[in-house]
Amino acid sequence: DAGVIQSPRHEVTEMGQEVTLRCKPISGHDYLFWYRQTMMRGLELLIYFNNNVPIDDSGMPEDRFSAKMPNASFSTLKIQPSEPRDSAVYFCASSLSSAGVGGYTFGSGTRLTVV
Amino acid sequence: GIQVEQSPPDLILQEGANSTLRCNFSDSVNNLQWFHQNPWGQLINLFYIPSGTKQNGRLSATTVATERYSLLYISSSQTTDSGVYFCAVGTGGFKTIFGAGTRLFVKA
């Protein structure tokens, strides 16, 4: 398996532009998570899905952020409009729900810079 | 919400030394994981260990859920062990909260 695949690896955009981050989870995993990592706040859970359904989006910072999972093999995190304070590394992770194999597998992350 | 504290915040070791990293949490958990973030930013899952003890090569972990702590042991450290070690816990379902991490540097 190729693991969790995120794209793009790096994104530089101007303030006010729309940004879309993409994630392909490991086949067969039924949980998908979006995290954001910054020096100031560490790793923060933004939202997670189970069987393509959003379960908890309480970590989404503002209405400018939205996430979708149209099918089991694809998820997007969108920021519109983007602001400089959104600059961070965004990670996607997936997991199986079965007890004993509850560990997360993370993607390589997308480093977002908003100028 | 649940609080996760990791110690020490920073650690410098000579290659070949052993170390113990600690994770304290403020509430009962049903999900605890240890991760290593390498210098290139990749997050690698080391252990899924809500209770008990596990070992994987030079690494082992123990979680004492009743006393709300977990320990990660690194034996015979190598320069490739450098990076940040995170403890992540969840109290229900899969909502997992990360600690601030322990930054480890292993000198050759």
mmCIF file of N, CA, C and O in Angstrom, chain A residues 31 33 35 37 39 43 45 48 56 58 91 95-97 100-104 106-108, chain B residues 31 33 35 37 40-45 48 54 86 92-99 103:
data_model
loop_
_atom_site.group_PDB
_atom_site.id
_atom_site.type_symbol
_atom_site.label_atom_id
_atom_site.label_comp_id
_atom_site.label_asym_id
_atom_site.label_seq_id
_atom_site.Cartn_x
_atom_site.Cartn_y
_atom_site.Cartn_z
ATOM 1 N N TYR A 31 -11.651 5.581 9.069
ATOM 2 C CA TYR A 31 -11.566 6.870 9.742
ATOM 3 C C TYR A 31 -10.541 7.744 9.015
ATOM 4 O O TYR A 31 -9.466 7.261 8.632
ATOM 5 N N PHE A 33 -8.736 11.761 9.294
ATOM 6 C CA PHE A 33 -8.540 12.909 10.181
ATOM 7 C C PHE A 33 -7.768 13.996 9.437
ATOM 8 O O PHE A 33 -6.861 13.694 8.662
ATOM 9 N N TYR A 35 -5.409 17.255 10.524
ATOM 10 C CA TYR A 35 -4.714 17.965 11.600
ATOM 11 C C TYR A 35 -3.960 19.152 11.009
ATOM 12 O O TYR A 35 -3.575 19.148 9.837
ATOM 13 N N GLN A 37 -0.550 21.650 12.049
ATOM 14 C CA GLN A 37 0.591 21.786 12.953
ATOM 15 C C GLN A 37 1.238 23.144 12.790
ATOM 16 O O GLN A 37 1.622 23.529 11.676
ATOM 17 N N MET A 39 3.992 26.018 15.106
ATOM 18 C CA MET A 39 4.919 26.110 16.229
ATOM 19 C C MET A 39 4.188 26.541 17.492
ATOM 20 O O MET A 39 4.466 26.049 18.589
ATOM 21 N N LEU A 43 0.040 20.254 17.255
ATOM 22 C CA LEU A 43 -0.841 19.487 16.378
ATOM 23 C C LEU A 43 -2.270 19.608 16.875
ATOM 24 O O LEU A 43 -2.592 19.200 17.992
ATOM 25 N N LEU A 45 -6.391 18.838 16.031
ATOM 26 C CA LEU A 45 -7.374 18.118 15.243
ATOM 27 C C LEU A 45 -8.406 19.103 14.711
ATOM 28 O O LEU A 45 -9.017 19.839 15.478
ATOM 29 N N TYR A 48 -12.781 15.057 11.820
ATOM 30 C CA TYR A 48 -12.569 13.686 11.414
ATOM 31 C C TYR A 48 -13.857 13.074 10.880
ATOM 32 O O TYR A 48 -14.967 13.502 11.230
ATOM 33 N N ASP A 56 -16.919 14.980 13.907
ATOM 34 C CA ASP A 56 -16.611 16.066 14.825
ATOM 35 C C ASP A 56 -15.810 17.121 14.080
ATOM 36 O O ASP A 56 -14.692 16.855 13.665
ATOM 37 N N SER A 58 -15.468 20.258 15.481
ATOM 38 C CA SER A 58 -15.334 21.332 16.473
ATOM 39 C C SER A 58 -13.969 22.006 16.435
ATOM 40 O O SER A 58 -13.806 23.102 16.954
ATOM 41 N N PHE A 91 -1.869 18.014 7.987
ATOM 42 C CA PHE A 91 -1.703 16.569 7.861
ATOM 43 C C PHE A 91 -3.064 15.887 7.743
ATOM 44 O O PHE A 91 -4.033 16.264 8.408
ATOM 45 N N SER A 95 -7.212 5.579 9.678
ATOM 46 C CA SER A 95 -7.133 4.518 10.670
ATOM 47 C C SER A 95 -8.255 3.529 10.479
ATOM 48 O O SER A 95 -9.315 3.855 9.937
ATOM 49 N N LEU A 96 -8.000 2.304 10.974
ATOM 50 C CA LEU A 96 -9.049 1.300 11.069
ATOM 51 C C LEU A 96 -9.747 1.440 12.412
ATOM 52 O O LEU A 96 -9.145 1.831 13.396
ATOM 53 N N SER A 97 -11.000 1.103 12.429
ATOM 54 C CA SER A 97 -11.744 1.226 13.677
ATOM 55 C C SER A 97 -11.589 0.010 14.570
ATOM 56 O O SER A 97 -11.889 0.058 15.744
ATOM 57 N N GLY A 100 -7.350 -2.754 18.639
ATOM 58 C CA GLY A 100 -6.031 -3.359 18.513
ATOM 59 C C GLY A 100 -5.267 -2.878 17.297
ATOM 60 O O GLY A 100 -4.064 -3.033 17.213
ATOM 61 N N VAL A 101 -5.947 -2.292 16.363
ATOM 62 C CA VAL A 101 -5.247 -1.740 15.202
ATOM 63 C C VAL A 101 -5.661 -0.281 15.048
ATOM 64 O O VAL A 101 -5.861 0.206 13.946
ATOM 65 N N GLY A 102 -5.784 0.406 16.175
ATOM 66 C CA GLY A 102 -6.307 1.768 16.157
ATOM 67 C C GLY A 102 -5.278 2.834 15.904
ATOM 68 O O GLY A 102 -5.541 4.001 16.106
ATOM 69 N N GLY A 103 -4.099 2.444 15.500
ATOM 70 C CA GLY A 103 -3.091 3.456 15.250
ATOM 71 C C GLY A 103 -3.343 4.225 13.967
ATOM 72 O O GLY A 103 -3.922 3.722 13.022
ATOM 73 N N TYR A 104 -2.920 5.466 13.979
ATOM 74 C CA TYR A 104 -3.071 6.328 12.814
ATOM 75 C C TYR A 104 -1.876 6.165 11.877
ATOM 76 O O TYR A 104 -0.752 5.991 12.328
ATOM 77 N N PHE A 106 -0.177 8.634 9.098
ATOM 78 C CA PHE A 106 -0.195 10.006 8.602
ATOM 79 C C PHE A 106 0.364 10.096 7.192
ATOM 80 O O PHE A 106 1.263 9.334 6.812
ATOM 81 N N GLY A 107 -0.158 11.062 6.441
ATOM 82 C CA GLY A 107 0.437 11.437 5.183
ATOM 83 C C GLY A 107 1.659 12.324 5.431
ATOM 84 O O GLY A 107 1.986 12.647 6.573
ATOM 85 N N SER A 108 2.302 12.716 4.361
ATOM 86 C CA SER A 108 3.524 13.522 4.469
ATOM 87 C C SER A 108 3.252 14.993 4.745
ATOM 88 O O SER A 108 4.176 15.742 5.015
ATOM 89 N N ASN B 31 -7.598 5.370 24.155
ATOM 90 C CA ASN B 31 -6.802 5.434 22.931
ATOM 91 C C ASN B 31 -5.526 6.183 23.271
ATOM 92 O O ASN B 31 -5.590 7.348 23.690
ATOM 93 N N GLN B 33 -1.437 6.714 21.725
ATOM 94 C CA GLN B 33 -0.467 6.394 20.697
ATOM 95 C C GLN B 33 0.806 7.197 20.941
ATOM 96 O O GLN B 33 0.760 8.310 21.467
ATOM 97 N N PHE B 35 4.101 8.696 18.685
ATOM 98 C CA PHE B 35 4.553 9.006 17.340
ATOM 99 C C PHE B 35 5.971 9.590 17.389
ATOM 100 O O PHE B 35 6.347 10.246 18.365
ATOM 101 N N GLN B 37 8.191 12.195 15.041
ATOM 102 C CA GLN B 37 8.249 13.094 13.886
ATOM 103 C C GLN B 37 9.720 13.308 13.552
ATOM 104 O O GLN B 37 10.459 13.904 14.353
ATOM 105 N N TRP B 40 12.480 15.596 8.910
ATOM 106 C CA TRP B 40 11.858 15.972 7.648
ATOM 107 C C TRP B 40 10.346 16.182 7.800
ATOM 108 O O TRP B 40 9.654 16.464 6.821
ATOM 109 N N GLY B 41 9.850 16.013 9.004
ATOM 110 C CA GLY B 41 8.454 16.320 9.279
ATOM 111 C C GLY B 41 7.497 15.154 9.212
ATOM 112 O O GLY B 41 6.314 15.303 9.530
ATOM 113 N N GLN B 42 7.970 14.003 8.827
ATOM 114 C CA GLN B 42 7.108 12.837 8.704
ATOM 115 C C GLN B 42 6.717 12.307 10.082
ATOM 116 O O GLN B 42 7.585 12.140 10.942
ATOM 117 N N LEU B 43 5.434 12.029 10.282
ATOM 118 C CA LEU B 43 4.930 11.467 11.537
ATOM 119 C C LEU B 43 4.767 9.964 11.393
ATOM 120 O O LEU B 43 4.000 9.483 10.562
ATOM 121 N N ILE B 44 5.478 9.234 12.247
ATOM 122 C CA ILE B 44 5.469 7.773 12.186
ATOM 123 C C ILE B 44 4.841 7.232 13.459
ATOM 124 O O ILE B 44 5.244 7.604 14.570
ATOM 125 N N ASN B 45 3.862 6.354 13.290
ATOM 126 C CA ASN B 45 3.235 5.734 14.444
ATOM 127 C C ASN B 45 4.164 4.683 15.020
ATOM 128 O O ASN B 45 4.589 3.763 14.319
ATOM 129 N N TYR B 48 0.448 1.812 19.365
ATOM 130 C CA TYR B 48 -0.921 2.036 19.803
ATOM 131 C C TYR B 48 -1.035 1.269 21.106
ATOM 132 O O TYR B 48 -0.980 0.030 21.104
ATOM 133 N N LYS B 54 4.323 -2.896 25.232
ATOM 134 C CA LYS B 54 4.670 -3.399 23.912
ATOM 135 C C LYS B 54 6.131 -3.100 23.635
ATOM 136 O O LYS B 54 6.692 -2.142 24.168
ATOM 137 N N PHE B 86 5.819 12.394 20.113
ATOM 138 C CA PHE B 86 4.508 12.850 20.576
ATOM 139 C C PHE B 86 3.724 11.701 21.200
ATOM 140 O O PHE B 86 3.731 10.576 20.689
ATOM 141 N N GLY B 92 -12.759 9.207 23.888
ATOM 142 C CA GLY B 92 -13.978 8.627 23.356
ATOM 143 C C GLY B 92 -13.878 8.592 21.847
ATOM 144 O O GLY B 92 -13.415 9.550 21.238
ATOM 145 N N GLY B 93 -14.304 7.515 21.277
ATOM 146 C CA GLY B 93 -14.215 7.417 19.828
ATOM 147 C C GLY B 93 -12.783 7.599 19.367
ATOM 148 O O GLY B 93 -11.857 7.089 19.969
ATOM 149 N N PHE B 94 -12.603 8.376 18.345
ATOM 150 C CA PHE B 94 -11.268 8.556 17.788
ATOM 151 C C PHE B 94 -10.829 10.017 17.827
ATOM 152 O O PHE B 94 -9.967 10.416 17.072
ATOM 153 N N LYS B 95 -11.416 10.823 18.718
ATOM 154 C CA LYS B 95 -10.968 12.210 18.838
ATOM 155 C C LYS B 95 -9.699 12.217 19.668
ATOM 156 O O LYS B 95 -9.741 12.079 20.895
ATOM 157 N N THR B 96 -8.563 12.335 19.020
ATOM 158 C CA THR B 96 -7.261 12.176 19.663
ATOM 159 C C THR B 96 -6.557 13.507 19.786
ATOM 160 O O THR B 96 -6.480 14.259 18.820
ATOM 161 N N ILE B 97 -6.041 13.785 21.004
ATOM 162 C CA ILE B 97 -5.371 15.040 21.311
ATOM 163 C C ILE B 97 -3.881 14.777 21.501
ATOM 164 O O ILE B 97 -3.503 13.846 22.217
ATOM 165 N N PHE B 98 -3.038 15.610 20.891
ATOM 166 C CA PHE B 98 -1.599 15.446 20.960
ATOM 167 C C PHE B 98 -1.000 16.289 22.088
ATOM 168 O O PHE B 98 -1.428 17.420 22.327
ATOM 169 N N GLY B 99 0.027 15.739 22.740
ATOM 170 C CA GLY B 99 0.837 16.522 23.654
ATOM 171 C C GLY B 99 1.787 17.426 22.878
ATOM 172 O O GLY B 99 1.836 17.387 21.646
ATOM 173 N N ARG B 103 11.442 16.877 22.358
ATOM 174 C CA ARG B 103 12.404 17.030 21.267
ATOM 175 C C ARG B 103 13.694 16.327 21.664
ATOM 176 O O ARG B 103 14.325 16.692 22.655
#
